[in-house]
Coordinates of C-alpha atoms and ligand atoms in Angstrom, one line a residue:
M1275 CA 30.8 -3.5 -4.0
N1276 CA 29.5 0.1 -2.1
F1277 CA 31.7 2.3 0.1
K1278 CA 30.1 1.3 3.5
Q1279 CA 31.1 -1.9 2.4
E1280 CA 34.7 -1.2 1.5
L1281 CA 35.2 0.7 4.5
A1282 CA 33.4 -3.0 6.3
S1283 CA 36.0 -4.8 4.4
I1284 CA 39.3 -3.0 5.7
L1285 CA 38.2 -2.8 9.3
S1286 CA 37.4 -6.4 8.5
D1287 CA 40.8 -7.3 7.7
L1288 CA 42.4 -5.3 10.6
L1289 CA 40.1 -6.8 13.1
G1290 CA 40.1 -10.3 12.4
Q1291 CA 37.9 -12.9 12.7
E1292 CA 36.2 -11.7 15.8
I1293 CA 33.3 -9.6 14.4
S1294 CA 31.9 -10.9 10.8
L1295 CA 31.6 -8.7 8.2
K1296 CA 27.6 -8.8 7.9
D1297 CA 28.0 -7.0 11.6
L1298 CA 30.6 -4.2 10.3
E1299 CA 28.3 -3.6 8.2
L1300 CA 25.2 -3.3 10.0
M1301 CA 27.5 -1.4 12.6
I1302 CA 28.5 1.2 10.2
E1303 CA 26.3 4.5 10.3
K1304 CA 25.6 7.7 8.4
P1305 CA 26.3 10.8 10.0
K1306 CA 23.5 13.2 10.9
N1307 CA 26.1 15.9 10.5
P1308 CA 28.2 16.5 7.4
E1309 CA 31.2 17.3 9.6
H1310 CA 31.4 14.3 10.6
G1311 CA 32.0 12.8 7.5
D1312 CA 30.3 10.6 5.0
L1313 CA 30.5 7.5 6.6
A1314 CA 31.3 7.1 10.9
F1315 CA 31.5 3.2 12.6
P1316 CA 31.4 4.0 16.6
C1317 CA 34.1 1.4 18.5
F1318 CA 31.6 0.7 21.7
T1319 CA 31.0 -2.5 21.0
L1320 CA 34.3 -3.6 20.0
A1321 CA 35.8 -2.3 23.6
K1322 CA 34.0 -5.2 25.0
L1323 CA 35.2 -7.7 22.7
K1324 CA 38.9 -6.4 22.7
R1325 CA 39.0 -5.4 26.5
K1326 CA 40.1 -1.4 25.8
S1327 CA 38.6 1.7 26.2
P1328 CA 36.4 2.6 22.4
N1329 CA 38.4 6.2 22.3
L1330 CA 41.7 4.1 22.0
I1331 CA 40.3 1.2 19.6
A1332 CA 39.7 4.3 17.5
E1333 CA 42.8 6.3 17.3
E1334 CA 44.4 2.4 16.6
L1335 CA 42.0 1.8 13.8
C1336 CA 42.5 5.8 12.8
G1337 CA 46.0 5.1 11.9
K1338 CA 45.7 1.5 10.4
I1339 CA 43.1 2.9 7.7
Q1340 CA 43.8 3.6 4.2
S1341 CA 42.7 3.3 1.2
P1342 CA 42.2 5.8 -2.2
I1343 CA 38.8 6.1 -1.9
F1344 CA 38.8 7.8 1.6
E1345 CA 40.2 11.2 1.6
K1346 CA 40.6 10.9 5.5
V1347 CA 39.4 9.4 8.6
T1348 CA 39.6 11.2 12.2
V1349 CA 38.4 10.4 15.1
V1350 CA 35.9 12.0 17.6
G1351 CA 35.1 10.6 20.9
A1352 CA 34.7 6.6 20.5
Y1353 CA 34.0 7.5 16.5
L1354 CA 35.8 6.6 13.9
N1355 CA 34.8 9.2 11.1
V1356 CA 35.5 8.4 7.4
F1357 CA 35.4 11.0 4.7
L1358 CA 35.0 10.2 1.3
N1359 CA 37.5 11.1 -1.4
K1360 CA 35.2 13.2 -3.4
K1361 CA 36.4 12.9 -6.6
T1362 CA 36.7 9.0 -6.7
A1363 CA 33.3 8.7 -4.9
S1364 CA 31.3 10.9 -7.6
E1365 CA 33.2 9.5 -10.7
K1366 CA 31.8 6.0 -9.3
V1367 CA 28.3 6.7 -8.3
I1368 CA 28.0 9.1 -11.5
G1369 CA 29.3 6.5 -13.5
D1370 CA 27.2 3.9 -12.6
I1371 CA 24.2 5.7 -13.1
F1372 CA 25.3 6.3 -16.6
A1373 CA 26.1 3.0 -17.0
Q1374 CA 22.7 1.3 -15.3
K1375 CA 20.4 4.2 -15.8
G1376 CA 16.9 2.7 -14.4
K1377 CA 18.7 0.0 -13.1
Y1378 CA 20.7 2.0 -10.6
G1379 CA 20.0 1.2 -7.0
A1380 CA 19.1 -2.5 -7.9
H1381 CA 19.9 -5.6 -5.7
A1382 CA 20.0 -9.3 -6.7
F1383 CA 19.5 -10.5 -3.0
G1384 CA 15.6 -11.8 -4.1
N1385 CA 17.3 -14.5 -6.7
G1386 CA 14.5 -14.6 -8.6
G1387 CA 12.1 -16.3 -5.7
A1388 CA 8.1 -15.7 -6.4
V1389 CA 6.0 -12.8 -4.4
T1390 CA 2.6 -13.5 -4.0
I1391 CA 0.7 -10.1 -2.8
D1392 CA -2.5 -10.0 -1.6
M1393 CA -3.6 -6.3 -2.8
S1394 CA -6.6 -4.5 -3.4
S1395 CA -9.1 -7.1 -3.3
P1396 CA -12.4 -5.1 -3.1
N1397 CA -15.9 -6.6 -2.6
I1398 CA -18.0 -6.7 -5.7
A1399 CA -21.2 -5.5 -6.1
K1400 CA -19.9 -2.5 -2.9
P1401 CA -18.1 0.8 -3.2
F1402 CA -13.9 0.6 -3.6
S1403 CA -13.0 1.7 0.1
M1404 CA -10.1 4.1 0.8
G1405 CA -9.1 0.8 2.7
H1406 CA -9.0 -0.9 -1.1
L1407 CA -7.4 2.2 -2.4
R1408 CA -4.7 2.2 0.3
S1409 CA -4.1 -1.4 -0.4
T1410 CA -3.9 -1.0 -3.8
V1411 CA -1.2 1.7 -3.6
I1412 CA 0.9 0.1 -1.1
G1413 CA 0.7 -3.8 -2.5
N1414 CA 1.7 -2.4 -6.1
S1415 CA 5.0 -0.3 -4.3
L1416 CA 5.3 -3.4 -2.5
A1417 CA 5.8 -5.2 -5.6
L1418 CA 7.8 -2.5 -7.9
I1419 CA 10.5 -2.5 -4.9
V1420 CA 11.0 -6.4 -4.5
E1421 CA 11.1 -6.8 -8.4
K1422 CA 13.9 -4.3 -8.0
C1423 CA 15.8 -6.2 -5.3
G1424 CA 15.5 -9.7 -7.8
Y1425 CA 12.2 -11.2 -6.7
K1426 CA 9.3 -12.1 -8.7
P1427 CA 6.1 -10.4 -8.0
I1428 CA 3.0 -11.8 -8.5
K1429 CA -0.3 -9.2 -7.7
I1430 CA -3.6 -11.1 -6.6
N1431 CA -6.6 -9.4 -6.8
H1432 CA -8.4 -11.7 -3.6
L1433 CA -11.7 -10.6 -4.8
G1434 CA -14.8 -10.3 -2.2
D1435 CA -16.8 -12.1 -4.8
W1436 CA -18.5 -15.1 -2.0
G1437 CA -20.5 -15.2 0.8
T1438 CA -23.5 -15.0 2.3
Q1439 CA -24.0 -11.5 1.2
F1440 CA -24.4 -12.5 -2.3
G1441 CA -27.7 -15.2 -1.2
K1442 CA -29.0 -12.0 0.4
L1443 CA -28.5 -9.7 -2.8
I1444 CA -30.4 -12.0 -4.6
T1445 CA -33.4 -12.2 -2.8
A1446 CA -33.6 -8.4 -3.0
Y1447 CA -32.7 -8.2 -6.5
Q1448 CA -35.5 -10.7 -7.4
L1449 CA -37.8 -8.5 -4.9
W1450 CA -36.8 -5.3 -6.0
G1451 CA -34.3 -5.0 -8.9
D1452 CA -34.3 -3.3 -11.7
A1453 CA -31.7 -4.3 -15.1
D1454 CA -31.7 -1.2 -16.4
K1455 CA -30.4 0.7 -13.6
V1456 CA -28.3 -1.9 -12.2
K1457 CA -26.7 -1.4 -15.5
A1458 CA -26.4 2.1 -16.0
N1459 CA -24.7 2.5 -12.4
P1460 CA -24.5 -1.1 -11.1
I1461 CA -22.5 -0.5 -8.1
K1462 CA -24.7 2.6 -6.3
E1463 CA -27.6 0.7 -7.5
L1464 CA -26.4 -3.3 -6.0
L1465 CA -25.6 -1.3 -2.6
S1466 CA -29.1 0.4 -2.8
L1467 CA -30.8 -3.1 -3.0
Y1468 CA -28.1 -4.8 -0.6
I1469 CA -29.4 -1.7 1.8
K1470 CA -32.7 -1.9 1.3
F1471 CA -33.0 -5.6 2.3
H1472 CA -31.3 -5.3 5.4
E1473 CA -33.8 -2.4 5.8
E1474 CA -36.8 -4.6 5.5
A1475 CA -35.3 -7.7 6.7
E1476 CA -35.6 -6.0 10.4
N1477 CA -39.2 -6.2 10.3
N1478 CA -39.5 -9.5 8.1
P1479 CA -37.0 -12.2 9.0
S1480 CA -37.8 -14.8 6.6
L1481 CA -36.0 -12.6 4.3
E1482 CA -32.9 -13.8 6.2
D1483 CA -34.1 -17.3 5.4
Q1484 CA -34.6 -16.6 1.8
G1485 CA -31.2 -15.2 1.4
R1486 CA -29.8 -18.6 3.0
G1487 CA -31.4 -20.6 0.9
W1488 CA -29.6 -18.7 -2.5
F1489 CA -26.9 -18.4 -1.3
K1490 CA -26.9 -22.3 -1.0
K1491 CA -28.1 -22.8 -4.2
L1492 CA -25.2 -20.8 -5.1
E1493 CA -23.3 -22.9 -3.6
D1494 CA -24.8 -26.0 -5.1
G1495 CA -24.3 -24.3 -8.4
D1496 CA -27.6 -23.9 -9.7
E1497 CA -27.8 -21.9 -12.7
Q1498 CA -29.8 -18.9 -12.1
A1499 CA -28.0 -18.4 -9.1
L1500 CA -24.8 -18.4 -10.7
A1501 CA -26.4 -16.3 -13.8
L1502 CA -27.0 -13.1 -11.6
W1503 CA -24.2 -13.5 -9.6
K1504 CA -21.9 -13.9 -12.3
W1505 CA -23.5 -10.6 -14.1
F1506 CA -23.5 -8.4 -10.3
R1507 CA -19.4 -9.9 -10.6
D1508 CA -18.9 -8.9 -14.2
E1509 CA -20.4 -5.0 -13.9
S1510 CA -18.6 -4.6 -10.7
L1511 CA -15.5 -5.3 -12.3
K1512 CA -16.3 -2.8 -14.9
E1513 CA -16.0 -0.1 -13.0
F1514 CA -13.1 -1.4 -10.1
S1515 CA -11.3 -1.8 -14.1
R1516 CA -11.6 1.6 -14.3
I1517 CA -9.7 3.0 -11.4
Y1518 CA -7.2 0.7 -11.9
E1519 CA -6.6 1.9 -15.5
L1520 CA -6.5 5.5 -13.7
M1521 CA -3.5 4.0 -11.4
N1522 CA -2.2 2.7 -13.8
V1523 CA -2.0 -0.8 -11.9
Q1524 CA -2.6 -4.5 -13.3
F1525 CA -2.4 -7.6 -11.8
D1526 CA -1.5 -11.4 -12.2
S1527 CA -4.5 -12.6 -11.1
Y1528 CA -7.9 -12.1 -10.7
A1529 CA -8.7 -15.2 -8.2
G1530 CA -11.3 -14.2 -5.7
E1531 CA -13.3 -15.9 -2.9
A1532 CA -15.1 -17.7 -5.7
F1533 CA -12.3 -19.0 -7.2
Y1534 CA -11.6 -21.2 -4.2
N1535 CA -15.6 -22.5 -4.1
D1536 CA -13.9 -26.0 -4.9
K1537 CA -10.8 -26.3 -3.5
M1538 CA -12.0 -25.7 0.2
G1539 CA -13.5 -29.9 0.4
R1540 CA -10.0 -30.4 0.5
V1541 CA -8.9 -28.2 3.2
V1542 CA -11.4 -29.6 5.6
Q1543 CA -10.8 -33.1 4.5
L1544 CA -6.9 -32.2 5.6
L1545 CA -8.2 -30.5 8.8
E1546 CA -10.4 -34.1 9.9
K1547 CA -7.6 -36.1 8.8
Q1548 CA -5.2 -34.3 11.1
H1549 CA -8.1 -34.2 13.9
L1550 CA -7.9 -30.6 14.0
L1551 CA -11.6 -29.6 13.6
V1552 CA -13.8 -30.1 16.7
E1553 CA -17.4 -29.1 16.8
S1554 CA -18.3 -26.3 18.9
E1555 CA -22.2 -24.9 18.8
Q1556 CA -23.0 -26.8 15.9
A1557 CA -20.0 -25.1 13.7
Q1558 CA -16.6 -26.6 13.1
V1559 CA -13.9 -24.9 14.0
V1560 CA -10.3 -25.1 14.9
E1561 CA -9.1 -24.8 18.3
L1562 CA -6.1 -21.9 18.9
T1563 CA -5.7 -21.9 22.7
E1564 CA -2.1 -22.3 23.2
E1565 CA -1.7 -19.8 20.5
Q1566 CA -4.1 -17.2 22.7
L1567 CA -6.0 -16.7 20.1
P1568 CA -10.0 -17.1 19.2
P1569 CA -11.0 -20.8 17.4
C1570 CA -10.8 -20.2 13.8
L1571 CA -14.6 -20.9 12.1
I1572 CA -14.1 -23.2 9.7
K1573 CA -17.4 -24.0 8.5
K1574 CA -21.5 -23.1 9.7
S1575 CA -23.9 -24.7 11.1
D1576 CA -25.5 -25.2 7.9
G1577 CA -22.5 -26.3 6.2
A1578 CA -21.5 -22.6 4.4
T1579 CA -17.7 -22.1 4.2
L1580 CA -16.5 -18.9 5.2
Y1581 CA -13.9 -16.1 4.6
A1582 CA -11.2 -18.1 6.8
T1583 CA -12.0 -21.3 4.9
R1584 CA -11.6 -19.9 1.3
D1585 CA -8.3 -18.1 2.3
L1586 CA -7.2 -21.5 3.7
A1587 CA -7.7 -22.6 0.1
A1588 CA -6.2 -19.9 -1.5
A1589 CA -3.1 -20.2 0.7
L1590 CA -2.0 -23.6 -0.4
Y1591 CA -3.3 -23.1 -3.9
R1592 CA -0.9 -20.0 -3.6
Q1593 CA 2.0 -22.5 -2.4
E1594 CA 1.0 -24.5 -4.8
E1595 CA 0.7 -22.9 -8.1
Y1596 CA 3.9 -20.5 -7.5
Q1597 CA 5.6 -21.7 -4.4
F1598 CA 6.6 -18.4 -2.9
V1599 CA 9.2 -17.6 -0.5
Q1600 CA 7.2 -14.8 0.3
S1601 CA 3.5 -14.2 1.1
L1602 CA 2.0 -11.0 1.5
Y1603 CA -1.5 -9.8 2.2
V1604 CA -1.8 -6.0 2.3
V1605 CA -5.0 -5.4 4.1
G1606 CA -6.0 -2.6 6.9
H1607 CA -5.2 -3.9 10.7
E1608 CA -8.9 -4.0 11.5
Q1609 CA -8.2 -7.6 9.7
S1610 CA -5.1 -8.4 12.3
L1611 CA -6.4 -10.9 14.4
H1612 CA -7.8 -12.6 11.1
F1613 CA -4.3 -13.6 9.2
K1614 CA -2.9 -14.4 12.9
Q1615 CA -5.5 -17.1 13.0
L1616 CA -5.0 -18.0 9.5
I1617 CA -1.4 -18.4 10.0
A1618 CA -1.9 -19.8 13.0
V1619 CA -4.0 -23.2 11.8
L1620 CA -1.4 -23.4 8.3
A1621 CA 1.1 -23.8 11.4
K1622 CA -0.6 -26.5 13.1
M1623 CA -1.2 -28.0 10.2
G1624 CA 2.4 -28.6 9.8
Y1625 CA 3.2 -26.1 6.8
E1626 CA 7.0 -24.7 7.4
W1627 CA 6.1 -22.4 4.4
S1628 CA 3.4 -20.8 6.7
K1629 CA 6.3 -18.6 8.6
Q1630 CA 6.7 -16.9 4.5
M1631 CA 3.0 -15.2 5.5
H1632 CA 3.1 -11.7 6.4
H1633 CA 0.2 -9.4 7.0
I1634 CA 0.9 -6.2 5.6
P1635 CA -1.2 -3.8 7.6
F1636 CA -1.8 -0.3 7.3
G1637 CA -3.7 2.5 8.8
M1638 CA -7.1 4.2 8.2
M1639 CA -8.0 7.0 5.7
L1640 CA -9.4 9.9 7.8
K1641 CA -11.7 12.8 7.1
D1642 CA -11.3 15.8 9.6
G1643 CA -10.3 12.9 12.0
K1644 CA -13.0 10.8 11.4
K1645 CA -13.0 7.5 9.4
M1646 CA -14.0 8.0 5.9
S1647 CA -16.6 5.3 5.6
T1648 CA -18.1 3.9 2.5
R1649 CA -21.4 2.6 4.5
K1650 CA -25.0 3.4 4.4
G1651 CA -25.6 7.0 2.7
K1652 CA -21.9 8.2 3.4
V1653 CA -20.3 7.2 0.2
V1654 CA -16.8 8.1 -0.9
L1655 CA -16.4 7.8 -4.4
L1656 CA -13.1 6.9 -5.1
E1657 CA -13.6 7.2 -8.9
E1658 CA -14.9 11.1 -8.1
V1659 CA -12.0 11.8 -5.8
L1660 CA -9.5 10.5 -8.3
N1661 CA -11.3 13.1 -11.2
E1662 CA -11.4 15.7 -8.6
S1663 CA -7.6 15.4 -7.6
I1664 CA -6.9 15.3 -11.7
A1665 CA -8.7 18.9 -11.7
M1666 CA -7.2 20.7 -9.2
A1667 CA -3.7 19.5 -10.9
R1668 CA -5.3 20.7 -14.5
H1669 CA -5.8 24.0 -13.0
N1670 CA -2.8 24.0 -11.3
I1671 CA -1.2 23.8 -14.5
E1672 CA -3.2 26.0 -16.2
E1673 CA -2.1 28.5 -13.5
K1674 CA 1.9 27.8 -13.9
N1675 CA 2.4 26.8 -17.2
P1676 CA -0.6 27.8 -20.0
N1677 CA 1.1 26.9 -22.3
L1678 CA 2.3 22.9 -21.8
S1679 CA 1.0 20.7 -24.9
N1680 CA -0.2 17.8 -23.2
K1681 CA -2.0 19.1 -20.2
D1682 CA -4.5 16.3 -20.3
E1683 CA -2.1 14.0 -19.9
V1684 CA 0.1 15.3 -17.4
A1685 CA -3.1 16.5 -15.2
K1686 CA -3.8 13.0 -14.8
Q1687 CA 0.0 11.7 -14.1
V1688 CA 0.0 14.6 -11.0
G1689 CA -3.7 14.7 -9.7
V1690 CA -3.3 10.5 -9.4
G1691 CA 0.0 10.9 -8.5
A1692 CA -0.6 13.3 -5.8
V1693 CA -3.2 11.1 -4.4
I1694 CA -0.3 7.8 -4.3
F1695 CA 2.3 9.5 -2.8
H1696 CA 0.5 11.0 -0.2
D1697 CA -0.2 7.5 0.8
L1698 CA 3.1 6.7 0.7
K1699 CA 5.2 9.2 2.1
N1700 CA 4.6 8.2 5.6
N1701 CA 5.0 4.6 7.2
R1702 CA 1.5 2.6 6.3
M1703 CA 0.7 1.9 10.1
N1704 CA -0.3 6.2 10.5
D1705 CA -3.7 7.1 9.9
I1706 CA -4.0 9.1 7.1
E1707 CA -6.0 12.2 6.6
F1708 CA -7.3 13.0 3.5
S1709 CA -7.1 16.6 2.1
L1710 CA -6.7 17.1 -1.8
E1711 CA -5.2 20.6 -1.0
E1712 CA -2.5 19.6 1.3
M1713 CA -1.6 16.3 -1.4
L1714 CA -1.2 18.6 -4.5
R1715 CA 0.9 21.9 -2.9
F1716 CA 3.7 22.1 -5.1
E1717 CA 6.3 22.7 -2.1
G1718 CA 6.5 20.4 0.7
E1719 CA 6.4 16.6 0.8
T1720 CA 4.4 15.7 -1.5
G1721 CA 4.6 14.1 -4.9
P1722 CA 3.9 17.4 -7.0
Y1723 CA 6.9 18.6 -5.8
V1724 CA 9.0 15.8 -6.3
Q1725 CA 7.6 15.8 -9.8
Y1726 CA 7.9 19.2 -10.4
T1727 CA 11.7 19.0 -9.3
Y1728 CA 12.1 15.8 -11.7
A1729 CA 10.7 18.4 -14.6
R1730 CA 13.3 21.6 -13.4
A1731 CA 15.8 19.2 -13.7
C1732 CA 14.9 18.3 -17.1
S1733 CA 14.1 21.8 -18.7
I1734 CA 18.3 22.5 -17.3
I1735 CA 19.1 19.4 -19.2
R1736 CA 16.9 21.0 -22.7
K1737 CA 18.3 24.1 -22.2
A1738 CA 22.2 23.0 -22.4
T1739 CA 23.9 23.1 -25.5
G1740 CA 25.5 19.3 -25.4
K1741 CA 23.6 16.1 -24.2
P1742 CA 24.7 15.2 -20.5
Q1743 CA 28.1 13.2 -21.0
F1744 CA 30.2 11.1 -17.9
S1745 CA 33.6 11.6 -18.2
A1746 CA 36.1 10.8 -15.0
A1747 CA 37.8 13.5 -15.5
T1748 CA 35.8 16.5 -14.8
Y1749 CA 35.5 15.2 -11.0
S1750 CA 37.9 16.8 -8.5
N1751 CA 38.1 17.3 -5.0
S1752 CA 36.7 20.3 -4.6
W1753 CA 33.5 18.9 -5.7
E1754 CA 31.9 21.1 -2.2
K1755 CA 28.5 22.3 -3.4
E1756 CA 27.6 19.3 -5.3
W1757 CA 29.1 16.9 -2.9
K1758 CA 25.1 16.8 -0.6
V1759 CA 24.0 16.1 -4.0
T1760 CA 26.3 13.6 -5.3
S1761 CA 26.3 11.6 -1.4
L1762 CA 22.7 11.4 -1.6
L1763 CA 22.7 9.3 -4.9
M1764 CA 24.5 7.0 -3.2
E1765 CA 22.1 6.3 -0.5
F1766 CA 19.5 5.2 -2.9
A1767 CA 20.2 1.2 -3.0
P1768 CA 20.3 1.4 0.4
A1769 CA 16.9 2.9 0.6
V1770 CA 15.3 0.7 -1.2
Q1771 CA 16.6 -2.4 0.0
R1772 CA 15.1 -1.6 3.5
A1773 CA 11.3 -0.4 1.9
C1774 CA 12.1 -4.4 0.4
V1775 CA 13.3 -5.9 3.8
N1776 CA 10.7 -4.0 6.0
F1777 CA 7.7 -3.8 3.5
D1778 CA 8.0 -0.1 3.9
P1779 CA 7.6 2.3 0.6
S1780 CA 7.9 5.1 2.6
Q1781 CA 11.6 4.7 3.2
V1782 CA 12.1 5.4 -0.9
A1783 CA 9.1 8.3 -0.5
K1784 CA 11.2 9.8 2.2
Y1785 CA 14.3 9.3 0.4
I1786 CA 13.0 11.3 -2.9
I1787 CA 12.3 14.1 -1.0
D1788 CA 15.0 14.1 0.7
L1789 CA 17.5 14.3 -3.0
A1790 CA 15.0 16.5 -4.2
Q1791 CA 15.1 19.1 -1.4
A1792 CA 19.3 18.8 -1.5
F1793 CA 18.4 19.2 -5.5
N1794 CA 16.7 22.6 -5.3
K1795 CA 18.6 24.0 -2.8
Y1796 CA 21.8 23.1 -5.0
Y1797 CA 20.0 25.1 -8.0
A1798 CA 19.1 27.9 -5.8
E1799 CA 23.0 28.2 -5.4
V1800 CA 24.9 27.4 -8.4
K1801 CA 24.2 28.3 -11.8
I1802 CA 24.6 25.0 -13.6
L1803 CA 24.8 26.7 -17.2
E1804 CA 27.0 28.8 -16.7
D1805 CA 30.3 28.5 -18.5
S1806 CA 32.7 27.3 -16.5
V1807 CA 35.4 24.3 -16.3
E1808 CA 32.9 22.4 -14.1
Q1809 CA 30.0 23.0 -16.1
Q1810 CA 30.2 18.8 -17.9
A1811 CA 30.5 17.6 -15.1
R1812 CA 27.5 19.3 -13.1
L1813 CA 25.4 18.9 -15.8
A1814 CA 25.9 15.1 -15.4
L1815 CA 25.3 15.2 -11.7
V1816 CA 22.1 16.7 -12.8
Y1817 CA 21.2 13.9 -15.9
A1818 CA 22.0 11.5 -12.3
V1819 CA 19.6 13.6 -10.6
T1820 CA 16.6 12.9 -12.7
E1821 CA 17.4 9.4 -12.9
V1822 CA 17.3 8.4 -9.9
L1823 CA 14.2 10.8 -9.2
K1824 CA 12.5 9.4 -12.3
E1825 CA 13.0 5.9 -10.8
G1826 CA 11.7 6.2 -7.2
L1827 CA 8.9 7.6 -8.5
R1828 CA 8.3 4.5 -10.6
L1829 CA 8.7 2.8 -7.6
L1830 CA 5.9 4.2 -5.9
G1831 CA 3.7 4.0 -8.7
L1832 CA 4.0 7.6 -9.9
E1833 CA 4.7 8.6 -13.4
A1834 CA 7.7 11.4 -14.3
P1835 CA 6.3 14.3 -16.9
D1836 CA 9.4 15.7 -18.5
E1837 CA 7.7 19.3 -18.7
M1838 CA 4.8 20.4 -15.9
Ligands
LIG2871 N1 -12.4 -8.3 0.5 C1 -11.4 -8.0 1.7 C2 -12.4 -7.1 2.4 O1 -12.8 -5.8 1.4 C3 -10.0 -8.3 1.4 C4 -9.5 -9.2 1.2 C5 -8.2 -9.4 1.8 N2 -7.4 -10.7 1.1 C6 -7.6 -11.6 2.0 N3 -7.1 -12.9 1.4 N4 -8.4 -11.7 2.6 O2 -12.3 -6.3 3.5

């Protein structure tokens, strides 16, 4: 039980049944101003229930609250301000961190339920875009966060490996392709073939027919078509894997769009059986008039299936295969309509579990205020971006700590971490301005700043004579300078919980920035290693901070080098 819950339970005993324990807990706030204590309870809601002035209620409650975990309780207007007993609280939180280590801050409310996370999902034969980067980074962090809350995450890379574009690509390759060139530089080469197809098709419309023809062959299982498709897919995956390796991201499944090829017939049958499929301009659609959405296209006039058809099949498959309690789709906000339609069609089919599906949208990556595009010539190659970030981090390390032994490894952890942290520190709906200089700064709200703080704390521990140890006897109520950092340590679990229920990793990012800032301030004020009666308790605090910073970084997908 945390302190908030304890206060809620004391209030509940005093107030009786009128307000539930859960509601009381939700009403308790954390005052912004430390002079107002560690917890605050506003009495406005009670005033209506009890028909008494809120100030009077606060006064009455104040006289009755008694617990060894509180140092004092005061009243300011309609607020009860509660000050924790610093000795009891510090003992508890630091003791917990020593006992639980990396498990500190965990929750059990996920109950082992499966959460499928559709993430990254780049399109083969096309460059890995900034949008795919965001999806990878956000999805990976959400997987770690839901796992910390007791769910079982299943990371699915829904590769864009099927669709009419592959008919066009095969056509282009047959006409102008060169196997050696593709092998040497697959995505670049395939992309230029694809672009050439569109340029030529403007003057030669028969190319479009050929493209459709090849896609039809592909859907019908033609061997030659399939062999080329598979080769394009394998080569593309090799390139994507290098990016995933750099970012240390793994998937539980690579079942992409093509995987659902033999599973769409069933979807179409189910829709027909329920009379949900209607003909419109020779295509088959599901009308969504009641839902105030445009119709969802299921089959084209030539019988070819679509993106939405494959997503319907995928949703059914995921429910049957994993029995998800939640199914997340981490995809840019420009696909919001698609996911609304998808969920609406499944609801129309009577699937209750469609309510457990959530589109997790996010904003764009901008460069100088404009969208970073991967279309036409303006390709931003993500691998180059990551490698540049690593090179810059390496340069910084060379300047700051030339004697570091594993510079290359640390440069990778810092360089990649900087890009990830920059993505996750703001609410995901915000657009992000991409600036490597900004991301890599050692001051300010950056990944390297938090990593650097962690490394600094580790170095204090290395320099100390003994190992950090927890001993309850070392804490006292004069723990004043330490209090800000200590009380922040108690906020880790609530931050993790908020991140999980709102699908918002920035809650964890903001939290570790706060903790790092508070720790650096403390470190500037107090000579931790100086001989004093408090040395052991202080060293234990430093250790507690390292554990929480490291775990917070891990939940975002960043590593924490001990030295940098
Ligand atoms: N491949 C798609 C794209 O790049 C994203 C796929 C998202 N996931 C899904 N189940 N539709 O736009």
